[in-house]
């Protein structure tokens, strides 16, 4: 099966650095996105105003459910990722390099290093702090890097 990353009417690479890439995808029509091997850790934050029925599969997980605004999916580097949805949706995509995770683990002085950070597949997590962090990154880049911070609402 070929690689089919999600394609939508609007993709905005907000930040593209060697350590991480943050993209904002909007009005992505129903489709199937497939990546056989993720090169980095992947976080997807749903921001569609209405709930969307989704089917997700990765190494060790397969399931169908409903994604609400603010739901977060986490996938590990090296895993396969497949997602299929039934209506147009919007989301942020945050790709983190394994090197960045290792660096942060070292700075936090975790006894087990990056091994202590668990990026096992998690589907439809809710963590307002992580959502807010991604929104701040988005808003900062949209405003020219002024460091603007916004409300805690999902756009």
GROMACS .gro file of N, CA and C in nm:
model
  465
    1UNK      N    1   0.085  -0.118   0.000
    1UNK     CA    2   0.000   0.000   0.000
    1UNK      C    3   0.089   0.124   0.000
    2UNK      N    4   0.070   0.219  -0.091
    2UNK     CA    5   0.154   0.338  -0.097
    2UNK      C    6   0.125   0.434   0.018
    3UNK      N    7   0.220   0.523   0.043
    3UNK     CA    8   0.201   0.625   0.145
    3UNK      C    9   0.096   0.723   0.095
    4UNK      N   10  -0.003   0.752   0.179
    4UNK     CA   11  -0.106   0.849   0.146
    4UNK      C   12  -0.127   0.939   0.266
    5UNK      N   13  -0.045   1.043   0.282
    5UNK     CA   14  -0.072   1.136   0.392
    5UNK      C   15  -0.203   1.211   0.363
    6UNK      N   16  -0.265   1.261   0.467
    6UNK     CA   17  -0.392   1.332   0.452
    6UNK      C   18  -0.376   1.453   0.362
    7UNK      N   19  -0.469   1.471   0.271
    7UNK     CA   20  -0.469   1.586   0.181
    7UNK      C   21  -0.598   1.663   0.199
    8UNK      N   22  -0.587   1.794   0.209
    8UNK     CA   23  -0.705   1.876   0.227
    8UNK      C   24  -0.700   2.000   0.141
    9UNK      N   25  -0.801   2.083   0.158
    9UNK     CA   26  -0.809   2.207   0.081
    9UNK      C   27  -0.704   2.307   0.129
   10UNK      N   28  -0.665   2.294   0.254
   10UNK     CA   29  -0.565   2.385   0.307
   10UNK      C   30  -0.469   2.314   0.399
   11UNK      N   31  -0.339   2.316   0.365
   11UNK     CA   32  -0.237   2.269   0.458
   11UNK      C   33  -0.139   2.381   0.475
   12UNK      N   34  -0.113   2.414   0.599
   12UNK     CA   35  -0.023   2.522   0.631
   12UNK      C   36   0.085   2.466   0.721
   13UNK      N   37   0.207   2.455   0.669
   13UNK     CA   38   0.319   2.413   0.753
   13UNK      C   39   0.353   2.534   0.837
   14UNK      N   40   0.315   2.530   0.961
   14UNK     CA   41   0.332   2.643   1.049
   14UNK      C   42   0.478   2.657   1.090
   15UNK      N   43   0.537   2.547   1.132
   15UNK     CA   44   0.676   2.545   1.174
   15UNK      C   45   0.739   2.420   1.113
   16UNK      N   46   0.852   2.437   1.049
   16UNK     CA   47   0.923   2.321   0.994
   16UNK      C   48   1.069   2.335   1.033
   17UNK      N   49   1.108   2.256   1.134
   17UNK     CA   50   1.245   2.255   1.185
   17UNK      C   51   1.292   2.110   1.189
   18UNK      N   52   1.422   2.088   1.200
   18UNK     CA   53   1.469   1.949   1.208
   18UNK      C   54   1.411   1.873   1.327
   19UNK      N   55   1.383   1.943   1.437
   19UNK     CA   56   1.333   1.878   1.558
   19UNK      C   57   1.184   1.848   1.555
   20UNK      N   58   1.108   1.934   1.488
   20UNK     CA   59   0.963   1.912   1.482
   20UNK      C   60   0.903   1.989   1.366
   21UNK      N   61   0.786   1.939   1.324
   21UNK     CA   62   0.707   2.007   1.221
   21UNK      C   63   0.565   2.017   1.273
   22UNK      N   64   0.509   2.137   1.268
   22UNK     CA   65   0.370   2.159   1.306
   22UNK      C   66   0.295   2.203   1.181
   23UNK      N   67   0.190   2.130   1.147
   23UNK     CA   68   0.106   2.163   1.032
   23UNK      C   69  -0.037   2.182   1.078
   24UNK      N   70  -0.107   2.268   1.008
   24UNK     CA   71  -0.250   2.290   1.030
   24UNK      C   72  -0.320   2.246   0.902
   25UNK      N   73  -0.403   2.144   0.911
   25UNK     CA   74  -0.476   2.096   0.794
   25UNK      C   75  -0.623   2.131   0.812
   26UNK      N   76  -0.683   2.185   0.706
   26UNK     CA   77  -0.821   2.232   0.714
   26UNK      C   78  -0.902   2.177   0.598
   27UNK      N   79  -1.028   2.154   0.626
   27UNK     CA   80  -1.126   2.107   0.527
   27UNK      C   81  -1.073   1.983   0.452
   28UNK      N   82  -1.024   1.888   0.530
   28UNK     CA   83  -0.972   1.764   0.471
   28UNK      C   84  -1.091   1.673   0.443
   29UNK      N   85  -1.117   1.642   0.315
   29UNK     CA   86  -1.234   1.561   0.282
   29UNK      C   87  -1.219   1.417   0.329
   30UNK      N   88  -1.329   1.342   0.335
   30UNK     CA   89  -1.322   1.201   0.375
   30UNK      C   90  -1.220   1.128   0.289
   31UNK      N   91  -1.135   1.050   0.353
   31UNK     CA   92  -1.031   0.976   0.283
   31UNK      C   93  -0.965   0.880   0.380
   32UNK      N   94  -0.862   0.812   0.332
   32UNK     CA   95  -0.780   0.725   0.415
   32UNK      C   96  -0.637   0.774   0.405
   33UNK      N   97  -0.577   0.802   0.520
   33UNK     CA   98  -0.436   0.842   0.525
   33UNK      C   99  -0.357   0.724   0.579
   34UNK      N  100  -0.245   0.694   0.515
   34UNK     CA  101  -0.166   0.577   0.553
   34UNK      C  102  -0.018   0.610   0.546
   35UNK      N  103   0.053   0.578   0.652
   35UNK     CA  104   0.199   0.590   0.655
   35UNK      C  105   0.254   0.459   0.710
   36UNK      N  106   0.325   0.382   0.626
   36UNK     CA  107   0.369   0.249   0.670
   36UNK      C  108   0.470   0.252   0.785
   37UNK      N  109   0.555   0.354   0.790
   37UNK     CA  110   0.653   0.366   0.898
   37UNK      C  111   0.670   0.514   0.929
   38UNK      N  112   0.632   0.554   1.049
   38UNK     CA  113   0.649   0.694   1.089
   38UNK      C  114   0.796   0.721   1.122
   39UNK      N  115   0.851   0.826   1.065
   39UNK     CA  116   0.992   0.858   1.091
   39UNK      C  117   1.010   0.927   1.225
   40UNK      N  118   0.905   0.990   1.275
   40UNK     CA  119   0.911   1.056   1.406
   40UNK      C  120   0.786   1.022   1.485
   41UNK      N  121   0.779   1.071   1.606
   41UNK     CA  122   0.660   1.055   1.688
   41UNK      C  123   0.555   1.151   1.631
   42UNK      N  124   0.430   1.108   1.629
   42UNK     CA  125   0.324   1.186   1.567
   42UNK      C  126   0.213   1.213   1.667
   43UNK      N  127   0.171   1.340   1.674
   43UNK     CA  128   0.053   1.379   1.751
   43UNK      C  129  -0.044   1.448   1.657
   44UNK      N  130  -0.168   1.404   1.660
   44UNK     CA  131  -0.274   1.466   1.580
   44UNK      C  132  -0.376   1.522   1.678
   45UNK      N  133  -0.409   1.650   1.663
   45UNK     CA  134  -0.508   1.714   1.750
   45UNK      C  135  -0.626   1.754   1.664
   46UNK      N  136  -0.741   1.691   1.692
   46UNK     CA  137  -0.863   1.720   1.616
   46UNK      C  138  -0.915   1.858   1.653
   47UNK      N  139  -0.959   1.933   1.551
   47UNK     CA  140  -1.016   2.065   1.578
   47UNK      C  141  -1.143   2.092   1.501
   48UNK      N  142  -1.202   1.989   1.440
   48UNK     CA  143  -1.330   2.005   1.372
   48UNK      C  144  -1.436   2.040   1.476
   49UNK      N  145  -1.519   2.135   1.447
   49UNK     CA  146  -1.620   2.179   1.544
   49UNK      C  147  -1.724   2.071   1.575
   50UNK      N  148  -1.751   1.986   1.478
   50UNK     CA  149  -1.849   1.877   1.496
   50UNK      C  150  -1.774   1.745   1.513
   51UNK      N  151  -1.833   1.648   1.585
   51UNK     CA  152  -1.769   1.518   1.599
   51UNK      C  153  -1.758   1.448   1.462
   52UNK      N  154  -1.651   1.369   1.446
   52UNK     CA  155  -1.626   1.299   1.321
   52UNK      C  156  -1.601   1.151   1.352
   53UNK      N  157  -1.668   1.062   1.282
   53UNK     CA  158  -1.646   0.919   1.298
   53UNK      C  159  -1.516   0.883   1.228
   54UNK      N  160  -1.428   0.812   1.301
   54UNK     CA  161  -1.298   0.777   1.248
   54UNK      C  162  -1.266   0.630   1.277
   55UNK      N  163  -1.186   0.572   1.189
   55UNK     CA  164  -1.129   0.439   1.211
   55UNK      C  165  -0.979   0.458   1.212
   56UNK      N  166  -0.913   0.410   1.318
   56UNK     CA  167  -0.769   0.426   1.330
   56UNK      C  168  -0.704   0.290   1.352
   57UNK      N  169  -0.585   0.275   1.292
   57UNK     CA  170  -0.509   0.152   1.311
   57UNK      C  171  -0.362   0.188   1.317
   58UNK      N  172  -0.293   0.122   1.406
   58UNK     CA  173  -0.148   0.136   1.415
   58UNK      C  174  -0.095   0.006   1.473
   59UNK      N  175   0.036  -0.001   1.490
   59UNK     CA  176   0.092  -0.121   1.552
   59UNK      C  177   0.033  -0.137   1.691
   60UNK      N  178  -0.039  -0.243   1.713
   60UNK     CA  179  -0.095  -0.272   1.845
   60UNK      C  180  -0.231  -0.210   1.872
   61UNK      N  181  -0.291  -0.141   1.777
   61UNK     CA  182  -0.423  -0.080   1.800
   61UNK      C  183  -0.504  -0.082   1.671
   62UNK      N  184  -0.633  -0.109   1.687
   62UNK     CA  185  -0.728  -0.098   1.576
   62UNK      C  186  -0.863  -0.068   1.638
   63UNK      N  187  -0.929   0.038   1.592
   63UNK     CA  188  -1.058   0.071   1.649
   63UNK      C  189  -1.129   0.182   1.575
   64UNK      N  190  -1.259   0.190   1.601
   64UNK     CA  191  -1.344   0.292   1.542
   64UNK      C  192  -1.406   0.372   1.655
   65UNK      N  193  -1.426   0.500   1.631
   65UNK     CA  194  -1.485   0.584   1.734
   65UNK      C  195  -1.521   0.720   1.679
   66UNK      N  196  -1.543   0.814   1.769
   66UNK     CA  197  -1.579   0.950   1.732
   66UNK      C  198  -1.474   1.045   1.787
   67UNK      N  199  -1.420   1.128   1.699
   67UNK     CA  200  -1.321   1.228   1.738
   67UNK      C  201  -1.393   1.361   1.762
   68UNK      N  202  -1.368   1.419   1.876
   68UNK     CA  203  -1.426   1.548   1.914
   68UNK      C  204  -1.315   1.653   1.913
   69UNK      N  205  -1.350   1.781   1.909
   69UNK     CA  206  -1.248   1.886   1.916
   69UNK      C  207  -1.161   1.868   2.040
   70UNK      N  208  -1.030   1.876   2.021
   70UNK     CA  209  -0.937   1.862   2.132
   70UNK      C  210  -0.888   1.720   2.155
   71UNK      N  211  -0.948   1.621   2.091
   71UNK     CA  212  -0.898   1.485   2.106
   71UNK      C  213  -0.760   1.474   2.042
   72UNK      N  214  -0.673   1.399   2.107
   72UNK     CA  215  -0.534   1.385   2.063
   72UNK      C  216  -0.504   1.238   2.037
   73UNK      N  217  -0.443   1.210   1.923
   73UNK     CA  218  -0.392   1.076   1.894
   73UNK      C  219  -0.240   1.084   1.894
   74UNK      N  220  -0.175   0.984   1.954
   74UNK     CA  221  -0.031   0.979   1.964
   74UNK      C  222   0.018   0.847   1.904
   75UNK      N  223   0.119   0.856   1.818
   75UNK     CA  224   0.178   0.738   1.754
   75UNK      C  225   0.330   0.746   1.768
   76UNK      N  226   0.394   0.632   1.787
   76UNK     CA  227   0.539   0.626   1.806
   76UNK      C  228   0.614   0.622   1.675
   77UNK      N  229   0.735   0.674   1.677
   77UNK     CA  230   0.825   0.661   1.563
   77UNK      C  231   0.843   0.512   1.533
   78UNK      N  232   0.843   0.480   1.405
   78UNK     CA  233   0.859   0.341   1.362
   78UNK      C  234   0.729   0.266   1.344
   79UNK      N  235   0.620   0.318   1.400
   79UNK     CA  236   0.490   0.253   1.388
   79UNK      C  237   0.425   0.281   1.254
   80UNK      N  238   0.332   0.197   1.218
   80UNK     CA  239   0.245   0.219   1.103
   80UNK      C  240   0.128   0.303   1.152
   81UNK      N  241   0.075   0.389   1.066
   81UNK     CA  242  -0.040   0.471   1.102
   81UNK      C  243  -0.140   0.473   0.986
   82UNK      N  244  -0.263   0.439   1.016
   82UNK     CA  245  -0.371   0.445   0.918
   82UNK      C  246  -0.491   0.510   0.984
   83UNK      N  247  -0.555   0.601   0.913
   83UNK     CA  248  -0.675   0.667   0.965
   83UNK      C  249  -0.771   0.690   0.849
   84UNK      N  250  -0.898   0.662   0.873
   84UNK     CA  251  -1.003   0.682   0.773
   84UNK      C  252  -1.117   0.756   0.843
   85UNK      N  253  -1.176   0.855   0.773
   85UNK     CA  254  -1.285   0.932   0.834
   85UNK      C  255  -1.396   0.953   0.732
   86UNK      N  256  -1.516   0.988   0.786
   86UNK     CA  257  -1.636   0.990   0.701
   86UNK      C  258  -1.688   1.129   0.664
   87UNK      N  259  -1.624   1.234   0.713
   87UNK     CA  260  -1.665   1.370   0.677
   87UNK      C  261  -1.546   1.463   0.688
   88UNK      N  262  -1.559   1.581   0.628
   88UNK     CA  263  -1.452   1.680   0.628
   88UNK      C  264  -1.408   1.711   0.771
   89UNK      N  265  -1.277   1.727   0.789
   89UNK     CA  266  -1.227   1.759   0.923
   89UNK      C  267  -1.108   1.852   0.918
   90UNK      N  268  -1.077   1.909   1.034
   90UNK     CA  269  -0.961   1.998   1.053
   90UNK      C  270  -0.877   1.940   1.167
   91UNK      N  271  -0.745   1.951   1.154
   91UNK     CA  272  -0.660   1.905   1.264
   91UNK      C  273  -0.521   1.968   1.255
   92UNK      N  274  -0.453   1.966   1.370
   92UNK     CA  275  -0.311   1.998   1.376
   92UNK      C  276  -0.235   1.867   1.369
   93UNK      N  277  -0.120   1.869   1.304
   93UNK     CA  278  -0.031   1.753   1.301
   93UNK      C  279   0.104   1.801   1.353
   94UNK      N  280   0.151   1.735   1.458
   94UNK     CA  281   0.280   1.768   1.518
   94UNK      C  282   0.369   1.645   1.508
   95UNK      N  283   0.477   1.656   1.429
   95UNK     CA  284   0.575   1.549   1.414
   95UNK      C  285   0.697   1.586   1.498
   96UNK      N  286   0.736   1.497   1.590
   96UNK     CA  287   0.850   1.520   1.679
   96UNK      C  288   0.961   1.421   1.645
   97UNK      N  289   1.084   1.471   1.630
   97UNK     CA  290   1.195   1.381   1.600
   97UNK      C  291   1.233   1.302   1.725
   98UNK      N  292   1.276   1.177   1.708
   98UNK     CA  293   1.325   1.101   1.823
   98UNK      C  294   1.443   1.172   1.891
   99UNK      N  295   1.525   1.245   1.815
   99UNK     CA  296   1.637   1.318   1.874
   99UNK      C  297   1.589   1.427   1.971
  100UNK      N  298   1.480   1.495   1.936
  100UNK     CA  299   1.425   1.598   2.025
  100UNK      C  300   1.377   1.534   2.155
  101UNK      N  301   1.308   1.421   2.144
  101UNK     CA  302   1.259   1.353   2.264
  101UNK      C  303   1.376   1.311   2.352
  102UNK      N  304   1.483   1.260   2.291
  102UNK     CA  305   1.603   1.220   2.366
  102UNK      C  306   1.665   1.342   2.435
  103UNK      N  307   1.672   1.454   2.364
  103UNK     CA  308   1.730   1.576   2.420
  103UNK      C  309   1.649   1.625   2.541
  104UNK      N  310   1.517   1.628   2.527
  104UNK     CA  311   1.430   1.673   2.637
  104UNK      C  312   1.444   1.579   2.756
  105UNK      N  313   1.448   1.449   2.730
  105UNK     CA  314   1.465   1.352   2.839
  105UNK      C  315   1.596   1.377   2.913
  106UNK      N  316   1.703   1.409   2.838
  106UNK     CA  317   1.831   1.439   2.900
  106UNK      C  318   1.824   1.566   2.984
  107UNK      N  319   1.756   1.669   2.932
  107UNK     CA  320   1.744   1.795   3.006
  107UNK      C  321   1.660   1.779   3.132
  108UNK      N  322   1.563   1.685   3.127
  108UNK     CA  323   1.480   1.659   3.245
  108UNK      C  324   1.551   1.567   3.344
  109UNK      N  325   1.668   1.516   3.302
  109UNK     CA  326   1.747   1.425   3.383
  109UNK      C  327   1.668   1.304   3.428
  110UNK      N  328   1.590   1.248   3.336
  110UNK     CA  329   1.515   1.127   3.366
  110UNK      C  330   1.614   1.011   3.381
  111UNK      N  331   1.603   0.931   3.487
  111UNK     CA  332   1.699   0.823   3.509
  111UNK      C  333   1.707   0.725   3.392
  112UNK      N  334   1.596   0.696   3.327
  112UNK     CA  335   1.595   0.604   3.214
  112UNK      C  336   1.607   0.673   3.080
  113UNK      N  337   1.634   0.803   3.080
  113UNK     CA  338   1.643   0.879   2.955
  113UNK      C  339   1.511   0.875   2.879
  114UNK      N  340   1.520   0.876   2.745
  114UNK     CA  341   1.400   0.880   2.660
  114UNK      C  342   1.316   0.753   2.674
  115UNK      N  343   1.378   0.643   2.721
  115UNK     CA  344   1.301   0.518   2.740
  115UNK      C  345   1.188   0.539   2.839
  116UNK      N  346   1.202   0.637   2.928
  116UNK     CA  347   1.099   0.662   3.028
  116UNK      C  348   0.981   0.739   2.971
  117UNK      N  349   0.997   0.799   2.854
  117UNK     CA  350   0.888   0.871   2.790
  117UNK      C  351   0.813   0.772   2.703
  118UNK      N  352   0.687   0.751   2.734
  118UNK     CA  353   0.607   0.649   2.666
  118UNK      C  354   0.525   0.711   2.554
  119UNK      N  355   0.562   0.677   2.430
  119UNK     CA  356   0.487   0.723   2.314
  119UNK      C  357   0.404   0.610   2.256
  120UNK      N  358   0.364   0.517   2.340
  120UNK     CA  359   0.278   0.409   2.291
  120UNK      C  360   0.152   0.471   2.231
  121UNK      N  361   0.095   0.402   2.134
  121UNK     CA  362  -0.025   0.454   2.067
  121UNK      C  363  -0.133   0.487   2.170
  122UNK      N  364  -0.181   0.608   2.161
  122UNK     CA  365  -0.292   0.655   2.245
  122UNK      C  366  -0.394   0.719   2.152
  123UNK      N  367  -0.519   0.684   2.166
  123UNK     CA  368  -0.623   0.736   2.078
  123UNK      C  369  -0.725   0.816   2.159
  124UNK      N  370  -0.758   0.933   2.108
  124UNK     CA  371  -0.858   1.023   2.166
  124UNK      C  372  -0.828   1.061   2.311
  125UNK      N  373  -0.701   1.094   2.336
  125UNK     CA  374  -0.663   1.147   2.467
  125UNK      C  375  -0.720   1.288   2.482
  126UNK      N  376  -0.726   1.333   2.603
  126UNK     CA  377  -0.766   1.471   2.628
  126UNK      C  378  -0.663   1.532   2.722
  127UNK      N  379  -0.594   1.635   2.676
  127UNK     CA  380  -0.495   1.705   2.756
  127UNK      C  381  -0.494   1.851   2.710
  128UNK      N  382  -0.565   1.932   2.782
  128UNK     CA  383  -0.580   2.073   2.745
  128UNK      C  384  -0.446   2.146   2.741
  129UNK      N  385  -0.349   2.104   2.824
  129UNK     CA  386  -0.217   2.171   2.823
  129UNK      C  387  -0.147   2.148   2.690
  130UNK      N  388  -0.153   2.027   2.638
  130UNK     CA  389  -0.089   1.998   2.510
  130UNK      C  390  -0.161   2.071   2.397
  131UNK      N  391  -0.293   2.073   2.400
  131UNK     CA  392  -0.370   2.146   2.299
  131UNK      C  393  -0.332   2.293   2.302
  132UNK      N  394  -0.322   2.351   2.422
  132UNK     CA  395  -0.286   2.492   2.435
  132UNK      C  396  -0.145   2.518   2.384
  133UNK      N  397  -0.052   2.429   2.412
  133UNK     CA  398   0.084   2.446   2.364
  133UNK      C  399   0.089   2.451   2.211
  134UNK      N  400   0.018   2.362   2.145
  134UNK     CA  401   0.015   2.362   1.999
  134UNK      C  402  -0.054   2.487   1.946
  135UNK      N  403  -0.161   2.529   2.012
  135UNK     CA  404  -0.228   2.655   1.970
  135UNK      C  405  -0.133   2.773   1.981
  136UNK      N  406  -0.055   2.780   2.089
  136UNK     CA  407   0.040   2.890   2.106
  136UNK      C  408   0.145   2.888   1.995
  137UNK      N  409   0.197   2.771   1.963
  137UNK     CA  410   0.292   2.761   1.852
  137UNK      C  411   0.229   2.812   1.723
  138UNK      N  412   0.105   2.770   1.698
  138UNK     CA  413   0.032   2.813   1.579
  138UNK      C  414   0.013   2.964   1.578
  139UNK      N  415  -0.038   3.018   1.687
  139UNK     CA  416  -0.064   3.162   1.695
  139UNK      C  417   0.065   3.244   1.685
  140UNK      N  418   0.172   3.194   1.746
  140UNK     CA  419   0.299   3.267   1.740
  140UNK      C  420   0.347   3.278   1.596
  141UNK      N  421   0.340   3.171   1.522
  141UNK     CA  422   0.385   3.174   1.384
  141UNK      C  423   0.291   3.256   1.295
  142UNK      N  424   0.161   3.249   1.321
  142UNK     CA  425   0.064   3.326   1.242
  142UNK      C  426   0.082   3.476   1.264
  143UNK      N  427   0.130   3.514   1.383
  143UNK     CA  428   0.148   3.656   1.413
  143UNK      C  429   0.291   3.702   1.387
  144UNK      N  430   0.369   3.621   1.318
  144UNK     CA  431   0.504   3.661   1.284
  144UNK      C  432   0.605   3.631   1.393
  145UNK      N  433   0.571   3.539   1.485
  145UNK     CA  434   0.666   3.500   1.588
  145UNK      C  435   0.670   3.592   1.707
  146UNK      N  436   0.560   3.663   1.732
  146UNK     CA  437   0.555   3.757   1.845
  146UNK      C  438   0.538   3.691   1.980
  147UNK      N  439   0.514   3.559   1.983
  147UNK     CA  440   0.491   3.491   2.110
  147UNK      C  441   0.352   3.513   2.162
  148UNK      N  442   0.257   3.543   2.071
  148UNK     CA  443   0.120   3.568   2.114
  148UNK      C  444   0.058   3.442   2.171
  149UNK      N  445  -0.018   3.459   2.277
  149UNK     CA  446  -0.090   3.347   2.338
  149UNK      C  447  -0.238   3.378   2.332
  150UNK      N  448  -0.317   3.276   2.311
  150UNK     CA  449  -0.461   3.296   2.297
  150UNK      C  450  -0.539   3.225   2.405
  151UNK      N  451  -0.667   3.211   2.382
  151UNK     CA  452  -0.756   3.145   2.478
  151UNK      C  453  -0.732   2.995   2.472
  152UNK      N  454  -0.800   2.923   2.560
  152UNK     CA  455  -0.783   2.779   2.564
  152UNK      C  456  -0.884   2.706   2.477
  153UNK      N  457  -0.961   2.778   2.397
  153UNK     CA  458  -1.061   2.717   2.309
  153UNK      C  459  -0.997   2.659   2.184
  154UNK      N  460  -1.048   2.547   2.136
  154UNK     CA  461  -1.002   2.490   2.008
  154UNK      C  462  -1.064   2.574   1.899
  155UNK      N  463  -0.983   2.614   1.795
  155UNK     CA  464  -1.041   2.696   1.687
  155UNK      C  465  -1.142   2.619   1.606
   0.00000   0.00000   0.00000
